[in-house]
Structure formats: structure tokens, C-alpha cells
Tab-separated table of C-alpha atoms in Angstrom:
chain	number	residue	atom	x	y	z
A	1	MET	CA	110.936	-51.011	-39.388
A	2	GLN	CA	110.669	-54.018	-39.977
A	3	ASP	CA	110.722	-57.001	-39.433
A	4	LEU	CA	116.537	-63.360	-36.432
A	5	LEU	CA	118.430	-66.442	-35.139
A	6	PRO	CA	122.043	-67.580	-34.708
A	7	PRO	CA	124.114	-70.399	-36.027
A	8	PRO	CA	124.089	-71.613	-38.560
A	9	VAL	CA	122.643	-68.985	-40.862
A	10	VAL	CA	120.065	-70.409	-43.232
A	11	SER	CA	119.718	-69.210	-46.767
A	12	SER	CA	116.261	-69.327	-48.194
A	13	SER	CA	117.809	-70.048	-51.559
A	14	ASP	CA	118.201	-73.515	-50.168
A	15	THR	CA	114.851	-73.364	-48.440
A	16	ARG	CA	112.585	-75.943	-49.992
A	17	ILE	CA	108.880	-75.295	-50.107
A	18	PRO	CA	106.874	-78.459	-50.704
A	19	ILE	CA	104.432	-78.508	-53.580
A	20	HIS	CA	101.769	-81.194	-53.208
A	21	ASN	CA	100.713	-82.428	-56.601
A	22	ASP	CA	99.935	-86.132	-56.460
A	23	PRO	CA	99.557	-87.674	-52.974
A	24	SER	CA	101.202	-90.815	-54.238
A	25	GLU	CA	104.319	-88.935	-55.223
A	26	ASN	CA	107.083	-87.703	-52.972
A	27	GLU	CA	106.939	-84.064	-52.008
A	28	LYS	CA	108.690	-81.813	-54.447
A	29	TYR	CA	110.402	-78.697	-53.252
A	30	THR	CA	111.009	-75.445	-55.028
A	31	PRO	CA	113.235	-72.704	-53.691
A	32	LEU	CA	111.943	-69.322	-52.667
A	33	PRO	CA	113.273	-66.375	-54.664
A	34	GLU	CA	116.935	-66.135	-53.776
A	35	THR	CA	120.404	-65.618	-55.032
A	36	ASN	CA	123.027	-67.935	-53.592
A	37	SER	CA	122.441	-71.658	-53.251
A	38	SER	CA	125.539	-72.706	-51.327
A	39	TYR	CA	128.140	-71.022	-49.180
A	40	SER	CA	131.859	-71.514	-48.705
A	41	PRO	CA	133.215	-71.056	-45.137
A	42	SER	CA	134.467	-67.539	-45.950
A	43	THR	CA	131.077	-66.618	-47.413
A	44	ARG	CA	129.345	-67.924	-44.293
A	45	TYR	CA	131.456	-65.591	-42.133
A	46	SER	CA	130.607	-62.690	-44.442
A	47	LEU	CA	126.917	-63.612	-44.315
A	48	ALA	CA	127.001	-63.792	-40.518
A	49	PHE	CA	128.692	-60.371	-40.426
A	50	TRP	CA	125.964	-58.753	-42.538
A	51	LEU	CA	123.156	-60.399	-40.560
A	52	ILE	CA	124.670	-59.252	-37.242
A	53	LEU	CA	125.155	-55.757	-38.642
A	54	TYR	CA	121.544	-55.760	-39.883
A	55	PHE	CA	120.398	-56.842	-36.436
A	56	CYS	CA	122.310	-54.024	-34.682
A	57	PHE	CA	121.137	-51.298	-37.067
A	58	ASN	CA	117.541	-52.566	-36.994
A	59	LEU	CA	117.406	-52.696	-33.199
A	60	GLY	CA	119.051	-49.300	-32.816
A	61	LEU	CA	116.776	-47.587	-35.345
A	62	THR	CA	113.580	-49.100	-33.885
A	63	LEU	CA	114.367	-47.777	-30.403
A	64	TYR	CA	115.744	-44.499	-31.771
A	65	ASN	CA	112.642	-43.931	-33.931
A	66	LYS	CA	110.346	-44.485	-30.954
A	67	GLY	CA	112.329	-41.960	-28.929
A	68	VAL	CA	112.342	-39.456	-31.805
A	69	LEU	CA	108.602	-39.818	-32.481
A	70	ILE	CA	107.822	-38.978	-28.851
A	71	HIS	CA	109.275	-35.492	-29.377
A	72	PHE	CA	108.877	-35.262	-33.168
A	73	PRO	CA	105.435	-36.817	-33.890
A	74	PHE	CA	105.597	-36.497	-37.654
A	75	PRO	CA	106.025	-39.991	-39.154
A	76	TYR	CA	105.761	-39.001	-42.836
A	77	THR	CA	108.348	-36.268	-42.428
A	78	LEU	CA	110.624	-38.645	-40.520
A	79	THR	CA	110.298	-41.167	-43.357
A	80	ALA	CA	111.087	-38.417	-45.881
A	81	LEU	CA	114.204	-37.578	-43.851
A	82	HIS	CA	115.276	-41.224	-44.033
A	83	ALA	CA	114.712	-41.280	-47.800
A	84	PHE	CA	116.552	-37.969	-48.249
A	85	CYS	CA	119.610	-39.323	-46.401
A	86	GLY	CA	119.403	-42.463	-48.538
A	87	THR	CA	119.328	-40.334	-51.697
A	88	ILE	CA	122.348	-38.209	-50.746
A	89	GLY	CA	124.309	-41.214	-49.482
A	90	GLY	CA	123.532	-43.272	-52.573
A	91	LEU	CA	124.559	-40.490	-54.950
A	92	ILE	CA	127.853	-39.994	-53.077
A	93	LEU	CA	128.616	-43.713	-53.312
A	94	LEU	CA	127.683	-43.692	-57.008
A	95	LYS	CA	129.990	-40.745	-57.703
A	96	ASN	CA	132.835	-42.513	-55.867
A	97	GLY	CA	132.397	-45.564	-58.096
A	98	THR	CA	131.276	-47.849	-55.278
A	99	PHE	CA	128.819	-49.530	-57.643
A	100	VAL	CA	127.856	-49.446	-61.313
A	101	PRO	CA	124.141	-48.835	-62.006
A	102	ALA	CA	122.399	-51.393	-64.174
A	103	LYS	CA	120.945	-50.469	-67.564
A	104	LEU	CA	117.213	-51.133	-67.423
A	105	THR	CA	114.398	-51.074	-69.951
A	106	ASP	CA	111.359	-48.815	-69.607
A	107	ALA	CA	109.288	-51.752	-68.371
A	108	GLU	CA	111.892	-52.591	-65.743
A	109	ASN	CA	112.059	-48.964	-64.616
A	110	PHE	CA	108.276	-48.922	-64.319
A	111	ALA	CA	108.466	-52.037	-62.121
A	112	LEU	CA	110.934	-50.218	-59.858
A	113	VAL	CA	108.620	-47.204	-59.601
A	114	ALA	CA	105.810	-49.530	-58.538
A	115	PHE	CA	108.135	-51.170	-56.005
A	116	SER	CA	109.096	-47.726	-54.671
A	117	VAL	CA	105.451	-47.149	-53.713
A	118	LEU	CA	105.527	-50.359	-51.661
A	119	TYR	CA	108.918	-49.346	-50.257
A	120	THR	CA	107.564	-45.943	-49.162
A	121	ILE	CA	104.272	-47.196	-47.754
A	122	ASN	CA	106.074	-49.919	-45.804
A	123	ILE	CA	108.359	-47.434	-44.031
A	124	ALA	CA	105.594	-44.869	-43.515
A	125	VAL	CA	103.125	-47.402	-42.086
A	126	SER	CA	105.821	-48.757	-39.767
A	127	ASN	CA	106.607	-45.269	-38.449
A	128	VAL	CA	102.919	-44.312	-38.125
A	129	SER	CA	102.064	-47.536	-36.258
A	130	LEU	CA	105.107	-47.158	-34.005
A	131	ASN	CA	103.717	-43.776	-33.002
A	132	LEU	CA	100.361	-45.376	-32.052
A	133	VAL	CA	101.446	-48.490	-30.136
A	134	THR	CA	104.080	-49.542	-27.626
A	135	VAL	CA	107.393	-50.985	-28.801
A	136	PRO	CA	106.688	-54.466	-27.285
A	137	PHE	CA	103.315	-54.629	-29.052
A	138	HIS	CA	104.869	-53.464	-32.326
A	139	GLN	CA	107.699	-55.995	-32.170
A	140	VAL	CA	105.574	-58.965	-31.087
A	141	VAL	CA	103.184	-58.480	-33.999
A	142	ARG	CA	106.209	-58.144	-36.284
A	143	ALA	CA	107.384	-61.527	-35.002
A	144	ALA	CA	104.467	-63.046	-36.926
A	145	THR	CA	106.242	-62.260	-40.219
A	146	PRO	CA	106.936	-65.977	-40.989
A	147	ILE	CA	103.179	-66.531	-41.144
A	148	PHE	CA	102.839	-63.934	-43.877
A	149	ILE	CA	105.950	-65.224	-45.680
A	150	ILE	CA	104.314	-68.659	-45.963
A	151	LEU	CA	100.897	-67.282	-46.954
A	152	LEU	CA	102.465	-65.036	-49.571
A	153	SER	CA	104.475	-67.967	-50.950
A	154	ILE	CA	101.218	-69.870	-51.416
A	155	PHE	CA	99.470	-66.886	-53.002
A	156	LEU	CA	102.292	-65.669	-55.239
A	157	PHE	CA	103.994	-68.919	-56.231
A	158	GLY	CA	101.512	-71.667	-55.359
A	159	THR	CA	103.961	-73.280	-52.931
A	160	ARG	CA	103.176	-75.025	-49.655
A	161	SER	CA	105.300	-75.340	-46.551
A	162	SER	CA	105.940	-78.551	-44.649
A	163	ASN	CA	103.772	-79.695	-41.734
A	164	HIS	CA	106.661	-79.119	-39.305
A	165	LYS	CA	106.933	-75.509	-40.401
A	166	MET	CA	103.185	-74.905	-40.165
A	167	ILE	CA	103.034	-76.410	-36.654
A	168	SER	CA	105.902	-74.203	-35.506
A	169	LEU	CA	103.735	-71.163	-36.259
A	170	ILE	CA	101.032	-72.174	-33.740
A	171	PRO	CA	102.899	-70.699	-30.741
A	172	VAL	CA	103.570	-67.571	-32.791
A	173	ILE	CA	99.841	-67.031	-33.406
A	174	ALA	CA	98.912	-67.832	-29.800
A	175	GLY	CA	101.748	-65.682	-28.501
A	176	VAL	CA	100.621	-62.608	-30.417
A	177	GLY	CA	97.178	-62.972	-28.838
A	178	PHE	CA	98.527	-63.293	-25.289
A	179	ALA	CA	101.134	-60.587	-25.753
A	180	THR	CA	98.602	-58.002	-26.895
A	181	TYR	CA	95.920	-58.950	-24.347
A	182	GLY	CA	95.082	-56.017	-22.101
A	183	ASP	CA	97.365	-53.598	-23.946
A	184	TYR	CA	94.976	-50.671	-23.716
A	185	SER	CA	97.608	-48.305	-25.087
A	186	CYS	CA	96.945	-49.910	-28.456
A	187	THR	CA	94.207	-48.242	-30.475
A	188	THR	CA	92.226	-49.975	-33.193
A	189	ASN	CA	94.067	-47.913	-35.796
A	190	GLY	CA	97.367	-48.850	-34.152
A	191	LEU	CA	96.516	-52.561	-34.344
A	192	ILE	CA	95.399	-52.394	-37.978
A	193	LEU	CA	98.425	-50.400	-39.072
A	194	THR	CA	100.859	-52.656	-37.191
A	195	VAL	CA	99.437	-55.788	-38.834
A	196	LEU	CA	99.375	-54.035	-42.213
A	197	GLY	CA	102.983	-52.983	-41.707
A	198	THR	CA	103.944	-56.595	-40.995
A	199	VAL	CA	102.283	-57.790	-44.210
A	200	LEU	CA	103.955	-55.027	-46.217
A	201	ALA	CA	107.336	-55.829	-44.652
A	202	ALA	CA	106.968	-59.478	-45.703
A	203	ILE	CA	106.054	-58.472	-49.271
A	204	LYS	CA	108.897	-55.952	-49.432
A	205	THR	CA	111.423	-58.525	-48.192
A	206	ILE	CA	110.380	-61.089	-50.804
A	207	TYR	CA	110.261	-58.528	-53.617
A	208	THR	CA	113.645	-57.089	-52.648
A	209	SER	CA	115.167	-60.551	-52.901
A	210	ILE	CA	113.554	-61.081	-56.318
A	211	LEU	CA	114.825	-57.757	-57.697
A	212	GLN	CA	118.380	-58.643	-56.677
A	213	SER	CA	118.261	-62.256	-57.863
A	214	THR	CA	119.468	-63.711	-61.151
A	215	PRO	CA	116.908	-65.147	-63.610
A	216	SER	CA	117.056	-68.947	-63.587
A	217	PRO	CA	115.014	-71.778	-65.140
A	218	THR	CA	114.762	-73.379	-61.680
A	219	SER	CA	113.250	-70.262	-60.089
A	220	PRO	CA	109.601	-70.666	-59.040
A	221	GLN	CA	107.247	-68.983	-61.474
A	222	PRO	CA	104.663	-66.537	-60.107
A	223	ARG	CA	100.984	-67.297	-60.537
A	224	VAL	CA	100.297	-63.752	-61.713
A	225	ASN	CA	103.269	-62.061	-63.380
A	226	PHE	CA	102.109	-58.443	-63.091
A	227	ILE	CA	102.122	-58.459	-59.252
A	228	VAL	CA	105.641	-59.900	-58.929
A	229	PRO	CA	108.653	-57.790	-59.979
A	230	PRO	CA	111.202	-59.078	-62.521
A	231	ARG	CA	114.565	-60.531	-61.514
A	232	LEU	CA	116.956	-57.680	-62.331
A	233	GLN	CA	120.136	-58.768	-60.514
A	234	LEU	CA	120.492	-55.265	-59.051
A	235	HIS	CA	123.349	-54.327	-56.752
A	236	PRO	CA	122.002	-53.465	-53.246
A	237	LEU	CA	123.310	-49.887	-53.457
A	238	ASP	CA	121.913	-49.504	-56.969
A	239	LEU	CA	118.478	-50.541	-55.694
A	240	LEU	CA	118.734	-48.174	-52.711
A	241	THR	CA	119.818	-45.223	-54.871
A	242	ARG	CA	116.892	-45.790	-57.215
A	243	MET	CA	114.332	-46.200	-54.409
A	244	ALA	CA	115.323	-43.361	-52.069
A	245	PRO	CA	114.542	-40.324	-54.316
A	246	LEU	CA	111.158	-41.776	-55.265
A	247	ALA	CA	110.396	-42.515	-51.609
A	248	PHE	CA	111.380	-38.962	-50.621
A	249	ILE	CA	109.018	-37.406	-53.173
A	250	GLN	CA	106.178	-39.710	-52.168
A	251	CYS	CA	106.642	-39.057	-48.429
A	252	VAL	CA	106.744	-35.282	-48.881
A	253	PHE	CA	103.531	-35.558	-50.905
A	254	LEU	CA	101.879	-37.620	-48.135
A	255	ALA	CA	103.023	-35.125	-45.510
A	256	TYR	CA	101.563	-32.264	-47.559
A	257	VAL	CA	98.224	-33.997	-48.229
A	258	THR	CA	97.730	-34.907	-44.556
A	259	GLY	CA	98.651	-31.415	-43.361
A	260	GLU	CA	101.730	-32.695	-41.569
A	261	LEU	CA	104.094	-30.276	-43.327
A	262	SER	CA	102.325	-27.245	-41.866
A	263	ARG	CA	102.541	-28.774	-38.377
A	264	VAL	CA	106.245	-29.472	-38.904
A	265	HIS	CA	106.748	-25.831	-39.889
A	266	THR	CA	105.027	-24.651	-36.709
A	267	TRP	CA	107.004	-27.125	-34.597
A	268	SER	CA	110.329	-26.069	-36.146
A	269	LEU	CA	109.626	-22.397	-35.364
A	270	GLU	CA	108.683	-23.094	-31.756
A	271	GLU	CA	110.747	-26.093	-30.658
A	272	MET	CA	113.638	-26.744	-33.035
A	273	THR	CA	117.077	-26.496	-31.424
A	274	PRO	CA	120.586	-27.376	-32.686
A	275	VAL	CA	120.563	-30.477	-30.476
A	276	LYS	CA	117.227	-31.688	-31.873
A	277	ALA	CA	118.383	-30.996	-35.422
A	278	THR	CA	121.530	-33.040	-34.769
A	279	LEU	CA	119.511	-35.923	-33.314
A	280	LEU	CA	117.249	-35.937	-36.374
A	281	GLY	CA	120.292	-35.914	-38.654
A	282	VAL	CA	121.854	-38.843	-36.806
A	283	ASN	CA	118.538	-40.692	-37.077
A	284	GLY	CA	118.612	-40.221	-40.851
A	285	LEU	CA	122.194	-41.483	-41.070
A	286	ILE	CA	121.308	-44.621	-39.076
A	287	ALA	CA	118.355	-45.200	-41.410
A	288	PHE	CA	120.685	-44.892	-44.417
A	289	GLY	CA	123.062	-47.396	-42.816
A	290	LEU	CA	120.182	-49.797	-42.158
A	291	ASN	CA	119.059	-49.570	-45.787
A	292	ILE	CA	122.535	-50.467	-47.056
A	293	VAL	CA	122.900	-53.323	-44.591
A	294	SER	CA	119.327	-54.544	-45.163
A	295	PHE	CA	119.628	-54.693	-48.973
A	296	THR	CA	123.072	-56.320	-48.794
A	297	ALA	CA	122.060	-58.905	-46.186
A	298	ASN	CA	118.845	-59.650	-48.076
A	299	ARG	CA	120.795	-60.349	-51.258
A	300	ALA	CA	123.192	-62.654	-49.405
A	301	ALA	CA	120.785	-64.437	-47.076
A	302	GLY	CA	117.257	-64.082	-48.425
A	303	PRO	CA	113.851	-63.299	-46.908
A	304	LEU	CA	113.575	-66.189	-44.441
A	305	SER	CA	117.046	-65.727	-42.968
A	306	MET	CA	116.277	-62.024	-42.620
A	307	THR	CA	113.145	-63.001	-40.709
A	308	VAL	CA	115.275	-65.086	-38.345
A	309	ALA	CA	117.574	-62.109	-37.727
A	310	ALA	CA	114.554	-59.893	-37.055
A	311	ASN	CA	113.235	-62.226	-34.348
A	312	VAL	CA	116.469	-61.862	-32.373
A	313	LYS	CA	116.131	-58.101	-32.729
A	314	GLN	CA	112.545	-58.298	-31.476
A	315	VAL	CA	113.646	-60.026	-28.278
A	316	LEU	CA	116.012	-57.223	-27.335
A	317	SER	CA	113.615	-54.532	-28.596
A	318	VAL	CA	110.950	-55.675	-26.137
A	319	PHE	CA	113.246	-55.781	-23.120
A	320	CYS	CA	115.080	-52.576	-24.012
A	321	ALA	CA	111.776	-50.765	-24.515
A	322	VAL	CA	110.518	-51.909	-21.126
A	323	ILE	CA	113.605	-50.389	-19.510
A	324	LEU	CA	113.951	-47.239	-21.626
A	325	PHE	CA	110.272	-46.262	-21.816
A	326	LYS	CA	109.253	-47.606	-18.363
A	327	LEU	CA	106.538	-49.898	-19.707
A	328	THR	CA	104.615	-52.469	-17.679
A	329	ILE	CA	104.221	-56.065	-18.892
A	330	THR	CA	101.687	-58.351	-17.208
A	331	PRO	CA	102.366	-62.096	-16.724
A	332	THR	CA	99.934	-62.804	-19.579
A	333	ASN	CA	101.809	-60.395	-21.873
A	334	ALA	CA	105.131	-61.954	-20.838
A	335	LEU	CA	103.776	-65.430	-21.672
A	336	GLY	CA	102.677	-64.182	-25.079
A	337	ILE	CA	106.069	-62.637	-25.794
A	338	LEU	CA	107.797	-65.885	-24.766
A	339	LEU	CA	105.484	-67.993	-26.952
A	340	THR	CA	105.917	-65.722	-29.966
A	341	LEU	CA	109.688	-65.596	-29.763
A	342	THR	CA	109.953	-69.328	-29.025
A	343	GLY	CA	107.779	-70.035	-32.059
A	344	GLY	CA	110.033	-67.841	-34.189
A	345	MET	CA	113.113	-69.755	-33.044
A	346	TRP	CA	111.359	-73.101	-33.588
A	347	TYR	CA	110.455	-71.970	-37.103
A	348	ALA	CA	114.099	-71.093	-37.761
A	349	ALA	CA	115.238	-74.485	-36.472
A	350	VAL	CA	112.778	-76.269	-38.778
A	351	GLU	CA	114.023	-74.117	-41.648
A	352	TYR	CA	117.578	-75.259	-40.983
A	353	GLN	CA	116.588	-78.927	-40.634
A	354	GLU	CA	114.739	-78.827	-43.939
A	355	LYS	CA	117.754	-77.248	-45.595
A	356	ARG	CA	119.834	-80.146	-44.299
A	357	GLY	CA	117.274	-82.570	-45.734
A	358	ARG	CA	116.403	-84.209	-42.419
A	359	TRP	CA	112.687	-83.405	-42.494
A	360	ARG	CA	110.724	-83.932	-45.628
A	361	LYS	CA	107.144	-83.492	-44.373
């Protein structure tokens, strides 16, 4: 699930994307959708805390999901379990007054329903692909998320990234090729779904940031309004509580249509034990924790900083998976992993330098 790098943490609210209008003019930069533009020292510590917490939950759930899917090969049902835990947890927090839900118009509620479909498909595709490929393969392809962030910025907002940032993605692209070379455990469907999951994760990250951001005259305007959600300034827990019930209904429907529910019923009669039920429950609780941390960190840091945190998680995911699941990595695969992760770190460094105003092109 989806889908990065230590100090200092970079906020994409300060990330400037160059827009090339007239070659004779200096590059103009417009910020990606974001919330906070500057941080006090105390806010930086808080931001670092949420990013580290996001990293730990993300890493733990990725490895846990892979282990669960080996013995419980029902990705849609697992996703429904995650959404169900998110629904119950969100309602408990709402009842305790942890957050106040926003009052939305019918059009805004419709936009959230549309976003919930993306939210559900993103989680489901990630779980399905994780069941078809190895963890290293899954995580290395996910490390290409910055590529899709940049392409989506061009498509959605007409923005262009600097030459330094584009060059830093070359090792990422080459690394994905080397890392997946000879991985015969990867099926064609597994490859397609993993790449699709990476694209969906990038879209979801950007859209989540937009939904939680405040409308501003300086915000970049989308090329096509109907494919970009409105800026609703939603509290992270408010967004989670609205998304989870819709995701649960959609996942149960997918499980029914694909015949997975009948297989789950058979499995539960033959193999379900109290220990397995407990492990599934703990998995759902971790997923709920990740959702809270993910939405909160996304609001504070933004999509690009979240991508940096994910790359750090991908490093440990690969090595932990090799140990836990006794996988074999060839020298070519190892080179690809190194190139991909190095490219991700280089990208993050360029992002920070551009924020500091040291590189303009």
C-alpha cells in the first residue's frame, strides 16, 4: 500500500514546479497542491514525527499484508476488513469529539463519493498485485512514484519540473528495469496491476492533499476541473470517516461479483481458528492506524514529502522481505534496487535544493 527520506523534511507546498512560458523569461514556479508553506521549529519536529510514524506503519502493514495473503488469499475481503476497521474507528473518534465533521454541499459530497472509488480501487489493486508478485518487485516498482507525480502534475496542472529533477529520475527508470529482470515469479497480470497501483497511489496522494488543502488564489488551477477534486479543507479523520464506509461497501461488492465471498465462506469453515481471526483483526487495526497517520502526514507534508518517506520504507521492505520470505536476489536485481533507491534519494535531494532556491533549472 502504497507508496521516503530524512532530514530535512521537504514540504511540497514549497515545492516549485517550473512553468515554461516564454524562453526569454525566467522560469516561473507554482506550488503543487498543499497546505502549509512554512514551518516553525516545533512544527518541523511534529512533521518529522508523523512522517516517521507513517514510515513505520507503512512498512509494517506491507510485510504483514504479504504474510496474511499467503494464508488468506482474498485481497478484496482483506481490503473490506481494512475499510471496516476504518469505519468503526472513525465513528468512535467522531463520537468522542476528536474532530468536527465539515458541512459539505451535495456537489462536494458527490466529489467525495467519486474519490472513494479511487480510494477503494487503489487499496484493492495494491493488495491484489501484492498477492501476484514478490515484495521486492512490488516495492521497487512503487519507488517509481515520483515519475508519475511529475507526469500527473503536467497533465492535471500544466506544470513542468526542472531539468535537475527530470535527470534524477533516469536511475529510477533504469533501476526498475534491472530490478525486475529475470523475476519469473512476476506474471504479466502482476506487472500490470503493480504499475497500475503505483499510478493510482500517485493520484490518490495528490487528490488527498487537495481535499485537505485550503482554497487560495495562488493555488495552481487544474486544466480540467471535473477530474480534480475541490479544496475542502477536511480534517484527516473527517476524510477517513467519510471514505471508509464507502470503501467497505465497494469492496464487499467486488468480492461478491468475483466470487471471492463464497471462497472466503468455505475457507472460514475449514481453516478459520481463533489465532487466525486475531491476526486478521490486528491487521485491520494496523491498517486503520496507517490511514490516520497517512492522512495526517499528507496534510502536514504533502505528496512529494510522502513519496520521500515511502522510498525509505521501500529500502527496508526489500531487505526484510528477502529475510522473512527467503527470496533470492541476483546481482542484476540488486543493482536495479540500488539504482532505483539511489534515484529516489537524489530526487528528494533535488526537491530540497529547489525549495531552498539554489537550483532554478
